[in-house]
Coordinates of N, CA and C in Angstrom, one line a residue:
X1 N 18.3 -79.6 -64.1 CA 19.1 -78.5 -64.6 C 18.1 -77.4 -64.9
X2 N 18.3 -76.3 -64.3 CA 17.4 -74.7 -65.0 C 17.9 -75.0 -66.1
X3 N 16.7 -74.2 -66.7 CA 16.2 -74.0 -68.3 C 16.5 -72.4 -68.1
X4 N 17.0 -72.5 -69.4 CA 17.2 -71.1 -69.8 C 15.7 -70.3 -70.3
X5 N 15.7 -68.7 -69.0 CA 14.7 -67.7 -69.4 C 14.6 -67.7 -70.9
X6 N 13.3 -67.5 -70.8 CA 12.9 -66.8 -72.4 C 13.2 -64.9 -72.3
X7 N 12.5 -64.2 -73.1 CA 13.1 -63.3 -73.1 C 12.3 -62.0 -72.6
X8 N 11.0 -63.0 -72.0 CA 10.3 -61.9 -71.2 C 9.6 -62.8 -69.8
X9 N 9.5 -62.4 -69.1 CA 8.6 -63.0 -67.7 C 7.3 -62.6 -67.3
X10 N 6.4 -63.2 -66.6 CA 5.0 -62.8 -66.6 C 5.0 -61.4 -66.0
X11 N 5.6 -61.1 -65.4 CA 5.6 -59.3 -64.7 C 6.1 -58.8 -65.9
X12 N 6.1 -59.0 -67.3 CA 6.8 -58.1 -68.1 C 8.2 -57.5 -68.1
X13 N 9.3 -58.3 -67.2 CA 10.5 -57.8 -66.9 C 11.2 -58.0 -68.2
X14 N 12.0 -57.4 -68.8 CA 13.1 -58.1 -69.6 C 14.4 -58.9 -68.9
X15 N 14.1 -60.4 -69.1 CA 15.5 -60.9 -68.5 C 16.3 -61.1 -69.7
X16 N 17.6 -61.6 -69.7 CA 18.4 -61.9 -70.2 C 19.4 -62.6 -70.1
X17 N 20.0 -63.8 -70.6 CA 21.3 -64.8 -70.2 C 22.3 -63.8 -70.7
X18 N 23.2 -63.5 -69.5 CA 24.3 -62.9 -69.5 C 25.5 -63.8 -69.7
X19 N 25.5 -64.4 -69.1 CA 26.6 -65.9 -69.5 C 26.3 -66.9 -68.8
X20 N 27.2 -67.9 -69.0 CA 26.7 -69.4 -68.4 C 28.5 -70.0 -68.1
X21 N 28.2 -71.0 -67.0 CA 29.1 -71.4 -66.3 C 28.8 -72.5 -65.9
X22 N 30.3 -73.7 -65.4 CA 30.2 -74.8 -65.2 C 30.2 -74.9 -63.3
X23 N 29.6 -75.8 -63.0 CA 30.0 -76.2 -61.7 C 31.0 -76.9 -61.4
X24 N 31.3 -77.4 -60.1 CA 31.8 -78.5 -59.4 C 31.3 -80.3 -60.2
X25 N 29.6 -79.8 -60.3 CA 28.6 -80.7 -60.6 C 28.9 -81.3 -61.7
X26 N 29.3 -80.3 -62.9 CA 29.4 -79.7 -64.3 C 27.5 -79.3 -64.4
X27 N 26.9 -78.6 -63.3 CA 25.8 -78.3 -63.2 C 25.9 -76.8 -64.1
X28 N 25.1 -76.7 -64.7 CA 25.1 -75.1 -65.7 C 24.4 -74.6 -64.7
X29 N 24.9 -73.4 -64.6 CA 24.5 -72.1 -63.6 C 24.6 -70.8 -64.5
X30 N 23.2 -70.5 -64.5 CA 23.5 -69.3 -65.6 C 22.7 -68.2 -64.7
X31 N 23.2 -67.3 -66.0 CA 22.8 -65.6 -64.9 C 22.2 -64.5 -65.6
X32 N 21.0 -64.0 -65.3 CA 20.7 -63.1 -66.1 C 20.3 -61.6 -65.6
X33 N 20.5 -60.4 -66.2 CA 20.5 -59.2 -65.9 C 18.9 -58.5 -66.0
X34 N 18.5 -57.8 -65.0 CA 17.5 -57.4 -65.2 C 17.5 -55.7 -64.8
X35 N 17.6 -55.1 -65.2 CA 18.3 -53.2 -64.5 C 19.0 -53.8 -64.0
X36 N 19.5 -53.3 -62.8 CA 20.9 -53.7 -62.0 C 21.0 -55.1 -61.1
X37 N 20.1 -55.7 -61.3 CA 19.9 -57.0 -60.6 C 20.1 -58.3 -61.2
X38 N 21.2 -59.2 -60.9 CA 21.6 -59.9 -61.3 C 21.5 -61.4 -60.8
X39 N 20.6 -62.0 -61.2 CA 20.2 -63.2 -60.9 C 20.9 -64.0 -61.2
X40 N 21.3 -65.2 -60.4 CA 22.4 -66.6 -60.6 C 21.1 -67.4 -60.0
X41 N 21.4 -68.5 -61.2 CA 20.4 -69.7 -60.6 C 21.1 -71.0 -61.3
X42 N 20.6 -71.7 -60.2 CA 21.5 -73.1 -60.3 C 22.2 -73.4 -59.6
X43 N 21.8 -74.3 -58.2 CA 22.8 -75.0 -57.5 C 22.0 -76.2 -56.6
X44 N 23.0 -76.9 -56.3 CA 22.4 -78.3 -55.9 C 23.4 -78.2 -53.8
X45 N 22.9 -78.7 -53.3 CA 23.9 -78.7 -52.0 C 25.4 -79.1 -52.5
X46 N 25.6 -80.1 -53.2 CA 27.0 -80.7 -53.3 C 27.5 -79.1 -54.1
X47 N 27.0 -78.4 -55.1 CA 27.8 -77.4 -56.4 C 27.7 -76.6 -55.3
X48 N 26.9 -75.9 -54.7 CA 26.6 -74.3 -54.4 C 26.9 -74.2 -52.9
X49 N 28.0 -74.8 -51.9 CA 28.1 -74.3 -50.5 C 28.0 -72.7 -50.4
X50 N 28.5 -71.6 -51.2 CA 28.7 -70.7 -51.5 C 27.7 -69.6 -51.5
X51 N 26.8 -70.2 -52.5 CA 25.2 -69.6 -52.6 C 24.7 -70.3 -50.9
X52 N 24.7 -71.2 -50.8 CA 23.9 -71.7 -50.0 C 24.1 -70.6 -48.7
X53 N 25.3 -70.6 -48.3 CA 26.3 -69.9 -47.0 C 25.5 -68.0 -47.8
X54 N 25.3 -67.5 -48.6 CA 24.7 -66.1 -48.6 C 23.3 -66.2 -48.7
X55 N 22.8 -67.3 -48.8 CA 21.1 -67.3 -48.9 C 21.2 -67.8 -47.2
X56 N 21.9 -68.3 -46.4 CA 21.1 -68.4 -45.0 C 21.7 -67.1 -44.2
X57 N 22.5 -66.4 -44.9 CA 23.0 -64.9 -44.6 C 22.1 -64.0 -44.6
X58 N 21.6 -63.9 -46.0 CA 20.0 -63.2 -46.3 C 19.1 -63.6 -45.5
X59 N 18.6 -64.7 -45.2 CA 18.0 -65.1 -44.8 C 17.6 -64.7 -42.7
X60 N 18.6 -65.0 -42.5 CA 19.1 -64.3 -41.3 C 18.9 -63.3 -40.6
X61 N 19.5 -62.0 -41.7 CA 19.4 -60.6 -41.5 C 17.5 -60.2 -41.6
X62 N 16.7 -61.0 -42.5 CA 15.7 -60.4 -43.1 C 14.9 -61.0 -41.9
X63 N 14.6 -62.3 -41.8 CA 13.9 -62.6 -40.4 C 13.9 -62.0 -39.4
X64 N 15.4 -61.4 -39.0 CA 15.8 -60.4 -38.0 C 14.7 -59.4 -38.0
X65 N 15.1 -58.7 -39.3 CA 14.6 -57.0 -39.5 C 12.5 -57.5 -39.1
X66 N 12.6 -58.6 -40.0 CA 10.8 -58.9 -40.0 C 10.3 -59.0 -38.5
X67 N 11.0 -59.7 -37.6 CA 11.0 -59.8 -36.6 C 11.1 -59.3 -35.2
X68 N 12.2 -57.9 -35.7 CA 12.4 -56.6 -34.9 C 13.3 -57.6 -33.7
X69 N 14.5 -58.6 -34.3 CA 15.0 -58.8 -33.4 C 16.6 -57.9 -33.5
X70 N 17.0 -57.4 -32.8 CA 18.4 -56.7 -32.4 C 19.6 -57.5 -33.0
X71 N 19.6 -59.0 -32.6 CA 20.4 -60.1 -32.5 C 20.2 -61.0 -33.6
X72 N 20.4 -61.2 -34.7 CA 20.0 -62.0 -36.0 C 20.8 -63.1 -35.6
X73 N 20.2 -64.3 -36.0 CA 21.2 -65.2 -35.6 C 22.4 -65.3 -37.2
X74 N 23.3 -65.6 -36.8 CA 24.3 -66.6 -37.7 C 24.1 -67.4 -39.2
X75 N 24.6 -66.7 -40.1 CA 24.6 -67.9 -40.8 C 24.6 -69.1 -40.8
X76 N 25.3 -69.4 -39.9 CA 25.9 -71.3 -39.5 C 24.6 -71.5 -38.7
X77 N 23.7 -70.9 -37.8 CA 22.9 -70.9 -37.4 C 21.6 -71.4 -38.1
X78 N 21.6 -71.0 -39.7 CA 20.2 -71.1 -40.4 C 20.4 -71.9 -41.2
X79 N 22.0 -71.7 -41.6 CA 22.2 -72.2 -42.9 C 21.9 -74.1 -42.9
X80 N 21.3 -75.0 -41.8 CA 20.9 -76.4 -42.2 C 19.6 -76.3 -42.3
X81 N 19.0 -75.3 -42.4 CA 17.4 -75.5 -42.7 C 17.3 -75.2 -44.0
X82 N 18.2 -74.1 -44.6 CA 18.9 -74.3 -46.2 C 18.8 -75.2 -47.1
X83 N 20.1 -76.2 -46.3 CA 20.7 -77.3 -46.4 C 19.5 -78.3 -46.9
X84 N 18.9 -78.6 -45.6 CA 17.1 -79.3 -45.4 C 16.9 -79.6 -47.2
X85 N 16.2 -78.3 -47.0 CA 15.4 -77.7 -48.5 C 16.2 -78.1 -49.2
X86 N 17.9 -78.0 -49.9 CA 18.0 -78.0 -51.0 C 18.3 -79.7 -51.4
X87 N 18.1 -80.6 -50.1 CA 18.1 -81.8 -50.3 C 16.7 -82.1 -50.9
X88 N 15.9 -81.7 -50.9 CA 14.4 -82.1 -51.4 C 14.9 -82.5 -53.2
X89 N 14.0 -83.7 -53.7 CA 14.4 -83.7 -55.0 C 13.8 -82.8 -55.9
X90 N 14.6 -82.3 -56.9 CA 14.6 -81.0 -57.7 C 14.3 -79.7 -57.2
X91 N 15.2 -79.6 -55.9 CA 15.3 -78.6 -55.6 C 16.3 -77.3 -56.5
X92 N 15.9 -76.0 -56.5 CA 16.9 -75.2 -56.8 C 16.8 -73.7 -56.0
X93 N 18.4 -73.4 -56.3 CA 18.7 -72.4 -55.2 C 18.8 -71.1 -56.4
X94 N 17.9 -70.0 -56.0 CA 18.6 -68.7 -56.9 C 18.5 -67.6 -56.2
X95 N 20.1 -67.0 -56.3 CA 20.7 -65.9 -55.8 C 20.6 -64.7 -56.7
X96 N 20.0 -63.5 -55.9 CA 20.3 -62.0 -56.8 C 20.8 -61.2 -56.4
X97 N 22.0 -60.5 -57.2 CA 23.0 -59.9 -56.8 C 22.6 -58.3 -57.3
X98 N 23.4 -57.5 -56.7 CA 23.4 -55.7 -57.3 C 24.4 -55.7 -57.1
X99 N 25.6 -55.0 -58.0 CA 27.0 -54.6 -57.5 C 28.1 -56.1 -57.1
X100 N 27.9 -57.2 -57.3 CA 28.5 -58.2 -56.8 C 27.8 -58.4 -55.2
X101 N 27.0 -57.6 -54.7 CA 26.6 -58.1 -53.3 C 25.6 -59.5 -53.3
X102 N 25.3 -60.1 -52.7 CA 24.0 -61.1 -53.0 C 22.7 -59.9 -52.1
X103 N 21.7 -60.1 -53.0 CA 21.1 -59.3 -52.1 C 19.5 -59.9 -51.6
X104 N 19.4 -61.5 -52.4 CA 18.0 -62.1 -52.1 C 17.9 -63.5 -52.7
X105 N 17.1 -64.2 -52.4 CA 17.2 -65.5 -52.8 C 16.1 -66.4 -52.4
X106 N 15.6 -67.2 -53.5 CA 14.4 -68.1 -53.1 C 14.9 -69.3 -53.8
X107 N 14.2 -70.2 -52.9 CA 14.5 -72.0 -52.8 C 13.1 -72.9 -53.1
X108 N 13.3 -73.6 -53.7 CA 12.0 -73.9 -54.6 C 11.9 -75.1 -55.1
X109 N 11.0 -76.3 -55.2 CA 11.2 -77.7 -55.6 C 9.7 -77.9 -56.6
X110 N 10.0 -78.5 -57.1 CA 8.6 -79.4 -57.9 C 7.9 -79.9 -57.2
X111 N 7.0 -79.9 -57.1 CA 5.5 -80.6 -56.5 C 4.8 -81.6 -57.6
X112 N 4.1 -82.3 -57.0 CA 3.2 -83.3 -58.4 C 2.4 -82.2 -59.0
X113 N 1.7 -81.3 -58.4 CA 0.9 -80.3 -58.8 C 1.4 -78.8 -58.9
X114 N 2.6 -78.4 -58.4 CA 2.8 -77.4 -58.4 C 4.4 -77.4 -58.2
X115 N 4.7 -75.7 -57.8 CA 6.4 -75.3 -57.9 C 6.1 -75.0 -56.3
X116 N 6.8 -75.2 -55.6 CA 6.7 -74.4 -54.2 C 8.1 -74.0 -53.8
X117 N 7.7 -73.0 -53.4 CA 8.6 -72.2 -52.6 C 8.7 -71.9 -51.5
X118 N 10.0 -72.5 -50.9 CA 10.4 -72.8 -49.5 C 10.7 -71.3 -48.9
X119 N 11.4 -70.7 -49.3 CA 11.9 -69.5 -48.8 C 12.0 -68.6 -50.1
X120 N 11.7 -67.5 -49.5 CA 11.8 -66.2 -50.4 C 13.0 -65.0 -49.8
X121 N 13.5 -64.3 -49.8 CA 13.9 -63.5 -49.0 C 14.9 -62.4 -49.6
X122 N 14.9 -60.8 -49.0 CA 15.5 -59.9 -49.3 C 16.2 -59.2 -48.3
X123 N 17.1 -59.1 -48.3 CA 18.4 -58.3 -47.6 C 17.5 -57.2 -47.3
X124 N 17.4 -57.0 -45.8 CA 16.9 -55.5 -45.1 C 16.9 -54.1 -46.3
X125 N 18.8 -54.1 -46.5 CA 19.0 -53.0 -47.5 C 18.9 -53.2 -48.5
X126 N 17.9 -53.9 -49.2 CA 17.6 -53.8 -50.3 C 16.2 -53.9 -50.8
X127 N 15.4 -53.6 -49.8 CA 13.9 -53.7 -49.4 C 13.9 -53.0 -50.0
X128 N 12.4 -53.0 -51.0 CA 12.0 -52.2 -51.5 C 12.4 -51.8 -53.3
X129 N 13.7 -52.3 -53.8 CA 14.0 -52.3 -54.8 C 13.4 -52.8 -56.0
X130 N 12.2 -53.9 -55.8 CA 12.2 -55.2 -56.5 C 12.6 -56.3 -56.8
X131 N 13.4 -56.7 -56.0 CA 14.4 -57.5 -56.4 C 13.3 -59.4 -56.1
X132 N 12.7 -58.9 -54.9 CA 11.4 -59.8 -54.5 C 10.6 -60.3 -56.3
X133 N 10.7 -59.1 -56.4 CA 9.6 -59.5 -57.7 C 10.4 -60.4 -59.0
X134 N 11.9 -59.5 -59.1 CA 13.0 -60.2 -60.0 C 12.7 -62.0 -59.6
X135 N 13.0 -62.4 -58.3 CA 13.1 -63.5 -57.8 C 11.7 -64.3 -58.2
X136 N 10.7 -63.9 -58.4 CA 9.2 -64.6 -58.2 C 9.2 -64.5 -59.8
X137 N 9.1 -63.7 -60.3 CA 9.3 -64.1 -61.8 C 10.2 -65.4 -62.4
X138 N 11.6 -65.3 -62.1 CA 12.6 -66.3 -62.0 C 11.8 -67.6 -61.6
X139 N 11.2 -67.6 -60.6 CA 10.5 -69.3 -60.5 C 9.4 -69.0 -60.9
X140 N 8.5 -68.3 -61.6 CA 7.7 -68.4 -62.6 C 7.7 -68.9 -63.9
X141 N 9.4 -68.2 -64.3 CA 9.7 -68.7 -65.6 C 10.2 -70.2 -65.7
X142 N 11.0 -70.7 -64.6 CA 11.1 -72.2 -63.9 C 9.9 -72.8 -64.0
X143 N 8.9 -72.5 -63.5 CA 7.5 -73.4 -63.4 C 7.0 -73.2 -64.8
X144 N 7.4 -72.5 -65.7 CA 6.5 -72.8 -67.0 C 7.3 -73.8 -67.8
X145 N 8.9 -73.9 -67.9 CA 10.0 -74.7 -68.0 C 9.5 -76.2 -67.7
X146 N 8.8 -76.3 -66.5 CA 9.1 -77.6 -66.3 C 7.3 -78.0 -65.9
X147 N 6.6 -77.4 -66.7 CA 5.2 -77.7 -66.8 C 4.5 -77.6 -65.7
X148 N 4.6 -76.7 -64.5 CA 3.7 -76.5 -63.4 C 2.9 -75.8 -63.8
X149 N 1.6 -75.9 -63.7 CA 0.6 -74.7 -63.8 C 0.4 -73.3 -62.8
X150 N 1.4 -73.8 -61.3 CA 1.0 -72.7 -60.1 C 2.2 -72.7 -59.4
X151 N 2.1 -71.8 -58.7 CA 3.4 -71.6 -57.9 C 2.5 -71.8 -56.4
X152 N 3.4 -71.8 -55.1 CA 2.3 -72.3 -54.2 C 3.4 -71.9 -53.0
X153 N 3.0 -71.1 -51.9 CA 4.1 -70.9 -50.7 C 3.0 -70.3 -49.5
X154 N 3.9 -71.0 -48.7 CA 3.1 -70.4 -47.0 C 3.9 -69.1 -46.8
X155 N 3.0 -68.3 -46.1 CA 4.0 -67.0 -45.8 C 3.4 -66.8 -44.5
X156 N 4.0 -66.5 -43.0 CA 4.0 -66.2 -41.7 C 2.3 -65.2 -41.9
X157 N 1.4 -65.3 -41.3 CA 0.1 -64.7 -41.4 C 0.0 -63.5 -41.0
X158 N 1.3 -62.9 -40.0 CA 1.1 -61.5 -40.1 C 2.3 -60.6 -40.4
X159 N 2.7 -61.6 -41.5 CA 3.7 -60.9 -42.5 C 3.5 -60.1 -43.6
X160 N 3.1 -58.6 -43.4 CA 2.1 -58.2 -44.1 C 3.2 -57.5 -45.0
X161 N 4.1 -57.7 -45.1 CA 5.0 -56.6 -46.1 C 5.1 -57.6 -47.1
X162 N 5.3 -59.3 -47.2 CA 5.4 -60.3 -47.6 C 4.2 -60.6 -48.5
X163 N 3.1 -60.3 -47.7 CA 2.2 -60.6 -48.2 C 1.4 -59.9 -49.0
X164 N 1.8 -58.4 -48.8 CA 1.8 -57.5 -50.0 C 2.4 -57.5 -51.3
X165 N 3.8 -58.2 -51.5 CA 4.5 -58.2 -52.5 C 3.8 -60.0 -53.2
X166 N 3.9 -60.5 -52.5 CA 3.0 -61.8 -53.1 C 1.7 -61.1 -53.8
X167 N 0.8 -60.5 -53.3 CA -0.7 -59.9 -53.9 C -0.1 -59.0 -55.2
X168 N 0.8 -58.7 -54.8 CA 1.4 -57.3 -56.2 C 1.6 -58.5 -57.3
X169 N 1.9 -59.5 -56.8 CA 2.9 -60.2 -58.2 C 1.8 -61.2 -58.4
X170 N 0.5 -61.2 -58.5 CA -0.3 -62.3 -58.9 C -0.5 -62.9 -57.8
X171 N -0.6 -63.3 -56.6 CA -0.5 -64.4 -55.5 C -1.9 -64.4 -55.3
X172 N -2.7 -65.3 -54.7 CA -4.0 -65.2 -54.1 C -3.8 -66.2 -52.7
X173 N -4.5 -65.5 -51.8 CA -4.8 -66.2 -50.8 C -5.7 -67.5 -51.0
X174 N -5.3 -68.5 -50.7 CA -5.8 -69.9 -50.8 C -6.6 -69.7 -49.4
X175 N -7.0 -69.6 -48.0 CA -7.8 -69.7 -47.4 C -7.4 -70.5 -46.3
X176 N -6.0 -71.4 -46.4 CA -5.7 -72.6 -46.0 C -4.8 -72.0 -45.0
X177 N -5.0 -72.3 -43.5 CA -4.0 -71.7 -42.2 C -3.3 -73.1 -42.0
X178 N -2.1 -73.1 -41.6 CA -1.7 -74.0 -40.4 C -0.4 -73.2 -39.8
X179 N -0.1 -73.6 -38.5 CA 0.8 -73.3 -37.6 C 2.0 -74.3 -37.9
X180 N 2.8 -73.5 -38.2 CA 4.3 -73.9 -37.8 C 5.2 -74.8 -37.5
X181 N 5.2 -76.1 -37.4 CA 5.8 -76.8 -36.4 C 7.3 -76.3 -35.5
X182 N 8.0 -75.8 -36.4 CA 9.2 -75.1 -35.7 C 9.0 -74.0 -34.8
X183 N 8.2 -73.0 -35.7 CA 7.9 -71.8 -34.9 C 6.6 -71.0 -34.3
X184 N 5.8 -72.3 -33.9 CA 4.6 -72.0 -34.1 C 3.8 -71.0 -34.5
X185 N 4.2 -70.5 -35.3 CA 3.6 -69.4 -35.7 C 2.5 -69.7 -36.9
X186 N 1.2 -68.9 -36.8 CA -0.2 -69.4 -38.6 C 1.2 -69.2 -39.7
X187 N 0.7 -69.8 -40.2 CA 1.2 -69.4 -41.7 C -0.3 -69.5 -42.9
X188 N 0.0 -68.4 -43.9 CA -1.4 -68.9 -44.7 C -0.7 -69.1 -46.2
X189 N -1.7 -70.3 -46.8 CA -1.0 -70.7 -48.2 C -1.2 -69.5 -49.1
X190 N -0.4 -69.3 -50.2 CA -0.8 -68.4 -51.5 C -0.5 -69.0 -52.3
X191 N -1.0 -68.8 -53.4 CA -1.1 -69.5 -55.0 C -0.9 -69.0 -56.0
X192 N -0.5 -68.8 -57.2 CA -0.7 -68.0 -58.1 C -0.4 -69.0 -59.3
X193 N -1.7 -69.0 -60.1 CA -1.6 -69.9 -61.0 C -1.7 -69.2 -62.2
X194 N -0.6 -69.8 -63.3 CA 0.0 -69.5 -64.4 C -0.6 -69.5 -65.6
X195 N -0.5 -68.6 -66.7 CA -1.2 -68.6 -67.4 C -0.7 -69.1 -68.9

């Protein structure tokens, strides 16, 4: 189950529980406001088809844009590598919204040593907002919740817009390359350990 934010995050953001809600699960899914960006966190594959179906939406579109492809594939396309992830034990899915749109979302499980984060990702049109950062705080404040000391994610090696916003928010390069098995592509680890 998320733990409810405290009333500030390590970037200094002010969050806030706006209200709280039952699932399918009776899983608590709560939401908090941050300027106009509205975080929902809390879902499991069986509660959240819903989240899950607009995080491999986001997901999709942003790969695309990262990728300079014309042709983004499908939702239904990405959405079992989603799926994958949110089978992992204590995984959690959190969606951020502006306006009712979803506009970004990171997927995230416990490690013996750490929180890692499977996917991060922001809606083309909403690059640049912050909303990246709203999200990385959110499993910051999760990893202090549930005693991790670090947060820990591979990001594509010449994903340098990615890898900029990771450096902005605390991240460090760990040093550590490996390729891809799906997409052969380097990926390099980042870290950012908690204080």
């Amino acid at each position: 189950m998320l733990r409810e934010a405290s009333n500030s995050c390590a970037l200094g953001m002010a969050l806030r529980v706006r209200h709280s809600k039952t699932t399918v699960m009776l899983r608590v899914c709560q939401q908090f406001l941050w300027h106009d960006i509205e975080v929902t966190a809390a879902l499991t594959l069986t509660s959240g088809h819903e989240a899950a179906h607009e995080a491999a939406q986001i997901w999709a579109l942003a790969k695309a844009r990262r990728d300079e492809d014309t042709a983004p594939a499908s939702a239904e396309e990405v959405l079992p590598g989603v799926q994958r992830r949110l089978r992992v034990p204590g995984a959690e899915l959190i969606v951020a919204s502006q306006g009712g749109q979803a506009v970004g979302f990171t997927l995230f499980a416990p490690r013996a040593e750490c929180l890692e984060i499977f996917y991060l990702a922001v809606a083309p049109d909403a690059w640049g907002r912050g909303v990246a950062a709203v999200l990385l705080a959110s499993v910051e404040e999760f990893a202090h919740g549930i005693s991790r000391p670090s947060v820990d994610l591979w990001v594509i090696s010449d994903n340098d817009r990615a890898i900029s916003v990771y450096q902005r928010t605390g991240f460090i390069d760990s040093g550590e390359l490996h390729r891809d098995a799906a997409s052969g592509r380097s990926e390099r680890r980042m870290v950012k350990v908690l204080g």
